[in-house]
mmCIF file of C-alpha atoms in Angstrom:
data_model
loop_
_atom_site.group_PDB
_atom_site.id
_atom_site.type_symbol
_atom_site.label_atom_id
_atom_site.label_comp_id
_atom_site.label_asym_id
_atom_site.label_seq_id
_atom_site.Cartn_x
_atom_site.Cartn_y
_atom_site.Cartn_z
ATOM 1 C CA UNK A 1 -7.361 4.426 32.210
ATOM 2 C CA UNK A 2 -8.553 1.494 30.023
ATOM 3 C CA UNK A 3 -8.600 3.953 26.590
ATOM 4 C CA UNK A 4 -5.553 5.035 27.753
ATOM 5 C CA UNK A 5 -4.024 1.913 27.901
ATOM 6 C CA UNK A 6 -5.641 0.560 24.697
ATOM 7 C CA UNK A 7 -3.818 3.476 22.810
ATOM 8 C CA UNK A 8 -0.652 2.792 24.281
ATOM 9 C CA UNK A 9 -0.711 -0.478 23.392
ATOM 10 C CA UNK A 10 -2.216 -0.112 19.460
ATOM 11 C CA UNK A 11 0.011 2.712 19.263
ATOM 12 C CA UNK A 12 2.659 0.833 19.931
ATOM 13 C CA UNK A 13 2.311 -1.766 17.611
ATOM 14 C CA UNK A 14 2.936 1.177 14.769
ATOM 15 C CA UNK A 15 5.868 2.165 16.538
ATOM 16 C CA UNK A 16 7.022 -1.021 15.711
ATOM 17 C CA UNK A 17 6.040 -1.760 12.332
ATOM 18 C CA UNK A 18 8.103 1.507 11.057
ATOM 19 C CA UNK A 19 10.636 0.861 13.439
ATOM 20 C CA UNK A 20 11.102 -2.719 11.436
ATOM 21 C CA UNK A 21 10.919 -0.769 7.730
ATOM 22 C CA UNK A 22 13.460 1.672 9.342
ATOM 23 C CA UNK A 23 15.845 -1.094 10.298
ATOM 24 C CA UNK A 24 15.660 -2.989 6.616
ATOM 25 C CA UNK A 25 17.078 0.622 5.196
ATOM 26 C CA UNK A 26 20.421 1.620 5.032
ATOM 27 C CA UNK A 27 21.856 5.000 5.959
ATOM 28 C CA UNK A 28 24.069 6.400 3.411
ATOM 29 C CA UNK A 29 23.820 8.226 0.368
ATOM 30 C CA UNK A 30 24.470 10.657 -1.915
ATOM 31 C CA UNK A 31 23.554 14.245 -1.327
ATOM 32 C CA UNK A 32 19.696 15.062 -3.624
ATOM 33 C CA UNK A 33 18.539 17.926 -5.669
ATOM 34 C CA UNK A 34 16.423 19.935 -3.753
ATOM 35 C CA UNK A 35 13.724 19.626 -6.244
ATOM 36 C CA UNK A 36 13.266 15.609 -4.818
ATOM 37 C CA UNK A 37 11.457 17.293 -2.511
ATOM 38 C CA UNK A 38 8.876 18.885 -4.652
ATOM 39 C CA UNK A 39 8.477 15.561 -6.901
ATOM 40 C CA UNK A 40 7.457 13.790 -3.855
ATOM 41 C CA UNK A 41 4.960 16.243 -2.913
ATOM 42 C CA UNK A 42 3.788 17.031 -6.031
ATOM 43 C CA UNK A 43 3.222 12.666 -7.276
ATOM 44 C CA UNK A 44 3.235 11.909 -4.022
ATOM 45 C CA UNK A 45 0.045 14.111 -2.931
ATOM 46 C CA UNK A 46 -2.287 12.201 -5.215
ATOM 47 C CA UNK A 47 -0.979 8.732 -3.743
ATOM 48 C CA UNK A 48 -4.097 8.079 -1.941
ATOM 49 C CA UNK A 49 -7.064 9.272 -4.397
ATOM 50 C CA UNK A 50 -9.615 8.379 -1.377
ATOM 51 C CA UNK A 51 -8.263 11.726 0.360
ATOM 52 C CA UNK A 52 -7.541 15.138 -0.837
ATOM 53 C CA UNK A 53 -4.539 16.485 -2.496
ATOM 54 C CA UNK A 54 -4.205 19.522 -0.912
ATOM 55 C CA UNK A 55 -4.507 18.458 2.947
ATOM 56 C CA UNK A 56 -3.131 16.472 5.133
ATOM 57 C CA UNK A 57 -4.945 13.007 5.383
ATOM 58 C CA UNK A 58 -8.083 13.327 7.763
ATOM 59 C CA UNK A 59 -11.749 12.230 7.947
ATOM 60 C CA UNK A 60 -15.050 12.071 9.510
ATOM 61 C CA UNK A 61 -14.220 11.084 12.754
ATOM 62 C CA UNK A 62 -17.448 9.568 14.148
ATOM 63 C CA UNK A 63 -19.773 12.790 14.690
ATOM 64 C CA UNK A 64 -22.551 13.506 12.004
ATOM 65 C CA UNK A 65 -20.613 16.255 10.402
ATOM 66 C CA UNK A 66 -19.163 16.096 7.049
ATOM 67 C CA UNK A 67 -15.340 16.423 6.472
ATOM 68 C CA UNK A 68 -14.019 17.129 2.643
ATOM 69 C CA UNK A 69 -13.494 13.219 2.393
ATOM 70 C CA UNK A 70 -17.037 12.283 3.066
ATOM 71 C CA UNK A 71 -18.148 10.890 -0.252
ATOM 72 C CA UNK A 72 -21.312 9.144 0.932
ATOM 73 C CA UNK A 73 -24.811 11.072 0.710
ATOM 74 C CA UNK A 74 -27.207 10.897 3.330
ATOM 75 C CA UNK A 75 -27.133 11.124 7.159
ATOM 76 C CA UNK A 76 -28.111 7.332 7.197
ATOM 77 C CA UNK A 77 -24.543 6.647 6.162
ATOM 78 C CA UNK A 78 -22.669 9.086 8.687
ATOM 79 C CA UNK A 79 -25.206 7.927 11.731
ATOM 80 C CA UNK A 80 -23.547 4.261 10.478
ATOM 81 C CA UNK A 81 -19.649 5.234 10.972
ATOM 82 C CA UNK A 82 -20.618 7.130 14.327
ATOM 83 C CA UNK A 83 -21.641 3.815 15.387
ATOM 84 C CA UNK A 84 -18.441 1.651 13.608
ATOM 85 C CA UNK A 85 -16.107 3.818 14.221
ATOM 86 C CA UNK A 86 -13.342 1.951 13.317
ATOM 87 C CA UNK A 87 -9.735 3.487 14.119
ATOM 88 C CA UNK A 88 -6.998 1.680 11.812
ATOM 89 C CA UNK A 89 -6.469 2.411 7.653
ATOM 90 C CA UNK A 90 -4.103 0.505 6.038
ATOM 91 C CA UNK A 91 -4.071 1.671 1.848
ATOM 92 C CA UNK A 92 -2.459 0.000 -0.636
ATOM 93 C CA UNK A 93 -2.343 2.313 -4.045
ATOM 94 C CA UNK A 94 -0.326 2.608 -7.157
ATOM 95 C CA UNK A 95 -1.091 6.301 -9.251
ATOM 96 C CA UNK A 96 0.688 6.744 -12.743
ATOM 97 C CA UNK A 97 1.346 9.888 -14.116
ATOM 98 C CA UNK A 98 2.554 11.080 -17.676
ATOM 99 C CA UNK A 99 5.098 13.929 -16.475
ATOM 100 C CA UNK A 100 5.833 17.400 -19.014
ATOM 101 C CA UNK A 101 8.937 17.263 -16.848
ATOM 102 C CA UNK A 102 10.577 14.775 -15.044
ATOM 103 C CA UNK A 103 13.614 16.378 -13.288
ATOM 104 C CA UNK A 104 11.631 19.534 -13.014
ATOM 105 C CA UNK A 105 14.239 22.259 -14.704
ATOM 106 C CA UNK A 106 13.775 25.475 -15.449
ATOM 107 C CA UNK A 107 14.685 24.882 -19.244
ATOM 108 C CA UNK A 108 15.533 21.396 -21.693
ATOM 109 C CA UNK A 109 12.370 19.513 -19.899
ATOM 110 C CA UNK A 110 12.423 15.613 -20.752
ATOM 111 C CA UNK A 111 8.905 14.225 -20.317
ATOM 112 C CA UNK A 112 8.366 10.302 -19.244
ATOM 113 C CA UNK A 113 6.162 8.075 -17.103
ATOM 114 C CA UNK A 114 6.337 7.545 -13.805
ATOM 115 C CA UNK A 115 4.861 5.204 -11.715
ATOM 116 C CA UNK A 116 4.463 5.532 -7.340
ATOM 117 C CA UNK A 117 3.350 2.928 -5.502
ATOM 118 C CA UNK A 118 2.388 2.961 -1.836
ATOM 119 C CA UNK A 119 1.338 1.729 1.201
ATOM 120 C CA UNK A 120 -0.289 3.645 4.120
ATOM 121 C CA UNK A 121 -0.233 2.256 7.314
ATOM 122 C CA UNK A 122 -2.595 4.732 9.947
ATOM 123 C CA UNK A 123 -4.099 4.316 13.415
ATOM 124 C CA UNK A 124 -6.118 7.468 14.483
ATOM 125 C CA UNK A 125 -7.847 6.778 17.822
ATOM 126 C CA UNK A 126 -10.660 8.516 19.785
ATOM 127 C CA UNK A 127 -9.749 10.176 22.793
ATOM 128 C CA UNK A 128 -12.702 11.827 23.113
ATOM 129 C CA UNK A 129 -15.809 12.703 20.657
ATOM 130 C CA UNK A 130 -13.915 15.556 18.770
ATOM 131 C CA UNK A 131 -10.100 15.093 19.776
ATOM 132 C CA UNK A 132 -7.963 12.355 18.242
ATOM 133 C CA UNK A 133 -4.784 10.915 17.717
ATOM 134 C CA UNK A 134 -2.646 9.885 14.753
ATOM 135 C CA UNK A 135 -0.119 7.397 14.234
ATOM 136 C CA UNK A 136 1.111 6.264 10.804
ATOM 137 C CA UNK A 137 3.987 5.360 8.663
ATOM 138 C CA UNK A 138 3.831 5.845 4.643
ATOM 139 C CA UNK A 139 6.238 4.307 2.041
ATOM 140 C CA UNK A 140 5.970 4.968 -1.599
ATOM 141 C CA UNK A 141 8.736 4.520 -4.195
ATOM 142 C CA UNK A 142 8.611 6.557 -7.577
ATOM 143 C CA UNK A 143 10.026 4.745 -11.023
ATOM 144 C CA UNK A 144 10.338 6.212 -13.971
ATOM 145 C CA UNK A 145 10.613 4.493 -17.278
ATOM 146 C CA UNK A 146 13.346 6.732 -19.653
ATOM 147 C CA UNK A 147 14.975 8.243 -16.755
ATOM 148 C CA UNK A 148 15.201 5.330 -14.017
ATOM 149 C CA UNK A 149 18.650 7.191 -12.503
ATOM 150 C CA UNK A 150 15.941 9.257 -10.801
ATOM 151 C CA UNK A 151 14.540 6.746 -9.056
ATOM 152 C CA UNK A 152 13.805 7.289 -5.283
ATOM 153 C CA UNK A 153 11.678 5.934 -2.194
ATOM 154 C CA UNK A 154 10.044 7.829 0.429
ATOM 155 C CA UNK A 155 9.334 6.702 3.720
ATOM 156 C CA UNK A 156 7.001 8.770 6.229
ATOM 157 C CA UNK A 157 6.536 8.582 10.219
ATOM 158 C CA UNK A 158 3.992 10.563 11.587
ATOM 159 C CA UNK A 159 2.621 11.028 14.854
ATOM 160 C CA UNK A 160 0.360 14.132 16.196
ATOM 161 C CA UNK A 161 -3.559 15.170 16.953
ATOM 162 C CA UNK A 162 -6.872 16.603 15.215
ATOM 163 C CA UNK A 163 -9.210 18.536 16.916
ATOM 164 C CA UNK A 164 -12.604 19.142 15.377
ATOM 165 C CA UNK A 165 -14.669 21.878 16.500
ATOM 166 C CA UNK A 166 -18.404 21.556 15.172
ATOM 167 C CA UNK A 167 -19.679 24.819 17.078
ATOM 168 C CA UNK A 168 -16.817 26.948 15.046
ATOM 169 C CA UNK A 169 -18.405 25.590 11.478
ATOM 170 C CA UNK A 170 -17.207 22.237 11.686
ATOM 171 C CA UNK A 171 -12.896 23.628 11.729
ATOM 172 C CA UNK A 172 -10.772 21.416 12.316
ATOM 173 C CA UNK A 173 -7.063 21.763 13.753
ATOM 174 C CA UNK A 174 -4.269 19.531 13.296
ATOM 175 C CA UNK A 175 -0.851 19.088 14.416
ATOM 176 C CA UNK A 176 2.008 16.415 13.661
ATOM 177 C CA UNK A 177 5.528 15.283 13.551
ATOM 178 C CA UNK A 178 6.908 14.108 10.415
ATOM 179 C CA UNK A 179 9.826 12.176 9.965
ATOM 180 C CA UNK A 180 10.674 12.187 6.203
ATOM 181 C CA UNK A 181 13.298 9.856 4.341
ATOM 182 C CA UNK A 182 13.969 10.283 1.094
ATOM 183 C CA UNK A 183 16.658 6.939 -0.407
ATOM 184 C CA UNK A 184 17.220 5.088 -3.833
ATOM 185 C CA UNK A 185 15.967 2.641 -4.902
ATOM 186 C CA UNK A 186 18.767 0.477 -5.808
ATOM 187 C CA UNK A 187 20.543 0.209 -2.576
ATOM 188 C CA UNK A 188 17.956 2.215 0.022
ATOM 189 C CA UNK A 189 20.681 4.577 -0.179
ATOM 190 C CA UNK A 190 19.679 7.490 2.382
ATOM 191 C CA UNK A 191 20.278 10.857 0.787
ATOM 192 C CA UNK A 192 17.810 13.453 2.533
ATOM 193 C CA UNK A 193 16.086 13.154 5.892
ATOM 194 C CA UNK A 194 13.653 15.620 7.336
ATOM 195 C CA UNK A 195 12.259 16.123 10.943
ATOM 196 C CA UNK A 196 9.026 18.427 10.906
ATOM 197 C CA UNK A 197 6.574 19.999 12.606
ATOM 198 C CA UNK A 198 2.748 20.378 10.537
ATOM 199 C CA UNK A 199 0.266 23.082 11.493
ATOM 200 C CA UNK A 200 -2.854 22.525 9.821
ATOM 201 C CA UNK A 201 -6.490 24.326 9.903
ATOM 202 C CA UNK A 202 -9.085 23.331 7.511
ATOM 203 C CA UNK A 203 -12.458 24.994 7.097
ATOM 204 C CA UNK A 204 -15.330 22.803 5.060
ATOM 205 C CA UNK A 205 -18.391 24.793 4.008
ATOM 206 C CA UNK A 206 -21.162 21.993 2.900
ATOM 207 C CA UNK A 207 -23.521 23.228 0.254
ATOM 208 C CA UNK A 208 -26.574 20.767 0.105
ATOM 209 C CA UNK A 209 -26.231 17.300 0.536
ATOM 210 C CA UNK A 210 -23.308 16.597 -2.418
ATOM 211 C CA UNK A 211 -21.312 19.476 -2.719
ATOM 212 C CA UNK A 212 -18.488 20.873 -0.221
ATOM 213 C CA UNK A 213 -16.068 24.045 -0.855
ATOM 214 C CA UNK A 214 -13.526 24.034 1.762
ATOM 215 C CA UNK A 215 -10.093 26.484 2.630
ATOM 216 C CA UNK A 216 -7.442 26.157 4.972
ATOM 217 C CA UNK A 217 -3.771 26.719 5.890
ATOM 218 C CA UNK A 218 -1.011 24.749 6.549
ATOM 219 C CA UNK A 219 2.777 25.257 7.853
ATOM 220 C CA UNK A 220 5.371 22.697 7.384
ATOM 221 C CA UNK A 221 8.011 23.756 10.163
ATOM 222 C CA UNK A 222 11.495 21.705 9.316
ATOM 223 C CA UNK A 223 14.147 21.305 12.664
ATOM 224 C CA UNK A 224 16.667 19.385 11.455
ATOM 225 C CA UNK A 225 17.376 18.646 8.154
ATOM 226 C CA UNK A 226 20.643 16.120 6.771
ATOM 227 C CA UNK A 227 22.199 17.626 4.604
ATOM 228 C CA UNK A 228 21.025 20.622 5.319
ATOM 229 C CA UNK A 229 20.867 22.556 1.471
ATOM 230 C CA UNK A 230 17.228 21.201 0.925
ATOM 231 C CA UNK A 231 16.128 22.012 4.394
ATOM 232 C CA UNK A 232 13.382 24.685 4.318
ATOM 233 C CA UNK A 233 9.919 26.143 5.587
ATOM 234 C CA UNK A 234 6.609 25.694 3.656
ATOM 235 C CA UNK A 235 3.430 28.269 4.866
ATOM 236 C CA UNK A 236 0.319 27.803 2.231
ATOM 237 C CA UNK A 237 -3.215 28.411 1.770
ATOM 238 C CA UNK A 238 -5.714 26.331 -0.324
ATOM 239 C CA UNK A 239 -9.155 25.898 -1.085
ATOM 240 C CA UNK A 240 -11.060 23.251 -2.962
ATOM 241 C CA UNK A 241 -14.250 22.032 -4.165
ATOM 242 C CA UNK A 242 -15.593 18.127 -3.801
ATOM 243 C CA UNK A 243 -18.959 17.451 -4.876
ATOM 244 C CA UNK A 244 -20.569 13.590 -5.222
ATOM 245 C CA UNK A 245 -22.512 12.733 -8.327
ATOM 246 C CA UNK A 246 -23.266 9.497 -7.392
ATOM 247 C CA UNK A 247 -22.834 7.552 -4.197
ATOM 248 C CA UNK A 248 -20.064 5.743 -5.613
ATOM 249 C CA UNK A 249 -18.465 8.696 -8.149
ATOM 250 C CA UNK A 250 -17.407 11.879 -7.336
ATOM 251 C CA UNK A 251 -14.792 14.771 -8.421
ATOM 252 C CA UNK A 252 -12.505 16.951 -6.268
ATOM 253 C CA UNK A 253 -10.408 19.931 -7.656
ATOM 254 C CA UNK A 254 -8.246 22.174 -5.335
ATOM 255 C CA UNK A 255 -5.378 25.502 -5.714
ATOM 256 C CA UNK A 256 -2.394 26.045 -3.819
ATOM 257 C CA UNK A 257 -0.460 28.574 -3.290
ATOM 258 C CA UNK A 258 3.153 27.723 -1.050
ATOM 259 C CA UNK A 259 5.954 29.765 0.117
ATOM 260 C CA UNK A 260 9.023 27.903 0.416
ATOM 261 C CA UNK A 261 12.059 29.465 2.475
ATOM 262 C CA UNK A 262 15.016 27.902 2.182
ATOM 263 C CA UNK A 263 17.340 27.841 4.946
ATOM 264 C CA UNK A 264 20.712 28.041 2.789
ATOM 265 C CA UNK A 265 21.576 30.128 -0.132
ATOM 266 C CA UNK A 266 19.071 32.527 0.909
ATOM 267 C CA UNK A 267 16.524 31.033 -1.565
ATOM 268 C CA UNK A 268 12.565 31.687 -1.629
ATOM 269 C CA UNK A 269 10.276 30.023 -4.039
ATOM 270 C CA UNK A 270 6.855 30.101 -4.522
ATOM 271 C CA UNK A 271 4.299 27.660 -5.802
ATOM 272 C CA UNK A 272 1.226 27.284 -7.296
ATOM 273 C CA UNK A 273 -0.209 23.704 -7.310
ATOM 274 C CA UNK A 274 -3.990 22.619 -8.879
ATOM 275 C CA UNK A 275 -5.273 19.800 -8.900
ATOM 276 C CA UNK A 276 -8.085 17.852 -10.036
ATOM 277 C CA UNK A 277 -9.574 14.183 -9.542
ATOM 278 C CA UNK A 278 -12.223 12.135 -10.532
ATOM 279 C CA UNK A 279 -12.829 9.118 -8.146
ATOM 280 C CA UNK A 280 -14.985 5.888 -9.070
ATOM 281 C CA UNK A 281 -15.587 3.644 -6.351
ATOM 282 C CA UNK A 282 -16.074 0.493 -7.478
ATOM 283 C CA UNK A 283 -16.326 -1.470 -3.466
ATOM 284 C CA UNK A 284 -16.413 0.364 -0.043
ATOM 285 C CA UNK A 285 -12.352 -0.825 -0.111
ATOM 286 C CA UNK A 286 -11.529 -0.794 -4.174
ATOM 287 C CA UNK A 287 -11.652 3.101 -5.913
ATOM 288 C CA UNK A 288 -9.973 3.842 -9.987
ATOM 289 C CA UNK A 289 -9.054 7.303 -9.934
ATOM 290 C CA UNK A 290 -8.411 10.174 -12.998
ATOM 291 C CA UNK A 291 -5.752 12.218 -11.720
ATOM 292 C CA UNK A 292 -3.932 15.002 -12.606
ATOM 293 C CA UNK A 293 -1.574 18.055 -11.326
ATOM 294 C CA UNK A 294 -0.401 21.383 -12.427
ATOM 295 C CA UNK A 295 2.573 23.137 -11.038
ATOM 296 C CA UNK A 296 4.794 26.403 -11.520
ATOM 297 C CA UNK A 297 7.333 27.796 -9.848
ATOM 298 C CA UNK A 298 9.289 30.940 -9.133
ATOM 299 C CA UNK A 299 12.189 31.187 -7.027
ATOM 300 C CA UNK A 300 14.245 34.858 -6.494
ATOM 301 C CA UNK A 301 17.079 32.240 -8.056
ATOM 302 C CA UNK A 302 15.731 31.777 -11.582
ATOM 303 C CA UNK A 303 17.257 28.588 -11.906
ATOM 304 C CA UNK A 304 14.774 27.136 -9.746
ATOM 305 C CA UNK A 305 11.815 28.316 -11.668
ATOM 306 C CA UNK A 306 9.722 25.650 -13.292
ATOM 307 C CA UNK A 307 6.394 24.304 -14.483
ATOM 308 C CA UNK A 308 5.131 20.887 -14.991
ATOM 309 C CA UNK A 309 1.540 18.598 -15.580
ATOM 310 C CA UNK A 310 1.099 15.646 -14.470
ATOM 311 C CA UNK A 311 -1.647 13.329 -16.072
ATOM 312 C CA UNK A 312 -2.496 9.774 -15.438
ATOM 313 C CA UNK A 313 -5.167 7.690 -12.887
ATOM 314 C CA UNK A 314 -4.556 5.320 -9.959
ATOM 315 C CA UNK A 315 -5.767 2.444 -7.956
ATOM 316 C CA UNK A 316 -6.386 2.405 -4.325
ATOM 317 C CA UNK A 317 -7.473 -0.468 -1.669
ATOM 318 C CA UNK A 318 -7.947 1.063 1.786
ATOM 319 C CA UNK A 319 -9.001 -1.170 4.717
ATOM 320 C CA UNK A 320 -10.520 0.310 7.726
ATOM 321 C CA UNK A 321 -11.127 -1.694 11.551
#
């Protein structure tokens, strides 16, 4: 009953934090371009270099097994968290990204620079040795420096569970709501707002001591979309490759490929994302990233189609208690 009551209570101290950025937002707006969406995802899923870009944000969760964010070498270092395991993130980061093209078209690309800073507010508690929860709210605006009537914010709620299943090769299952709200910047202007459901599995396989390949799946499940034109379903499979050079430096790369059914205009596009990062850190809390992105997309309505790079670095401070 005590843990019980100890997660009601820290949880509820998120609840309240986004319920307070909520309430300093306003709730109108002009209807967005579907591809919002994707330039989100696709700046907005190197926000954090301390995590991957292809999955949703996880870690080692206090047993000694290795999760593809474990940077650290040795099994003195992982018997150290088991015994600090320490429940609340809170990540302050700013990536910048030289983009081939910012509005992403399928022809008369404009490149520019963009810039997305974030914070990343995250309480995952133990409920037992391998099940947890996660509660967290995410806000990161994107501004662009030619093209600043593209401006946006996006604000994230999330609340769900990982399971991690060390008998089954260390697989771990996650699933979580997502409340996603996309807004200007000038006026906090709503203009999109998603409620979903995330299915995730992810499956590392450690090679040695330093290197880790891992593959998973994931299924972004949207209920209720306003307006409804952008609403759709993503199902995708990735795999990836992390391997630490140092204790401090280390490189990640990952693929993706996404389907993406639309729910109006009886639109399906598919994706293929990579990715690759190389990660510096300089203090257990400070990390410089290199970070780029490659994208292209077909849709069955060609006006959709696209490609685009993305090249630049970031900065990330991440507190953990």
């Amino acid at each position: 009953m005590a843990l019980f009551r100890n997660f009601l209570r820290d949880g509820l101290r998120f609840v309240c934090a986004a319920a307070l950025i909520l309430a300093s937002q306003r709730t109108e707006g002009q209807v967005p371009s579907g591809q919002t969406q994707d330039r989100a995802q696709l700046l907005g899923g190197q926000a954090n270099p301390t995590v991957p870009n292809v999955t949703p944000s996880g870690e080692n969760q206090g047993y000694a097994v290795a999760s593809p964010n474990e940077k650290d070498i040795g099994e003195q270092q992982i018997l150290k968290r088991m015994e600090e395991y320490r429940p609340f993130t809170v990540s302050v980061y700013s990536p910048f990204f030289w983009t081939s093209n910012v509005a992403l078209v399928s022809s008369g690309e404009e490149d520019d620079f963009v810039v997305a800073p974030g914070v990343t507010l995250l309480y995952q508690p133990r409920i037992t040795k391998t099940f947890y929860g996660e509660i967290g709210v995410v806000q990161q605006f994107f501004l662009y420096d030619r093209f600043s009537e593209l401006n946006f914010s996006s604000f994230d709620a999330i609340a769900g569970v990982v399971y991690y299943l060390p008998q089954f090769h260390n697989l771990s299952l996650r699933a979580r709501y997502d409340y996603n709200r996309l807004t200007d910047i000038d006026h906090f202007d709503e203009f999109f707002v998603n409620h979903s459901i995330i299915l995730n599995a992810d499956l590392p396989f450690r090679i040695g001591r330093a290197q880790q390949v891992f593959a998973g799946v994931a299924l972004n499940l949207s209920f209720y979309a306003n307006p409804d034109p952008p609403r759709r379903n993503d199902y995708s499979f990735y795999v990836g490759y992390d391997v630490a050079l140092s204790h401090s430096f280390s490189i990640d790369a990952a693929a993706r490929v996404a389907v993406r059914d639309y729910y109006a205009g009886d639109r399906t596009d598919v994706s293929e994302i990579l990715s690759l990062s190389a990660n510096y850190r300089i203090r257990d809390w400070l990390t410089l990233s290199a970070l780029s992105s490659f994208a292209w997309n077909q849709s069955n309505h060609s006006v959709f189609d696209y490609s685009v790079a993305n090249i630049g670095g970031g900065v990330a401070l991440t507190l953990k208690f």
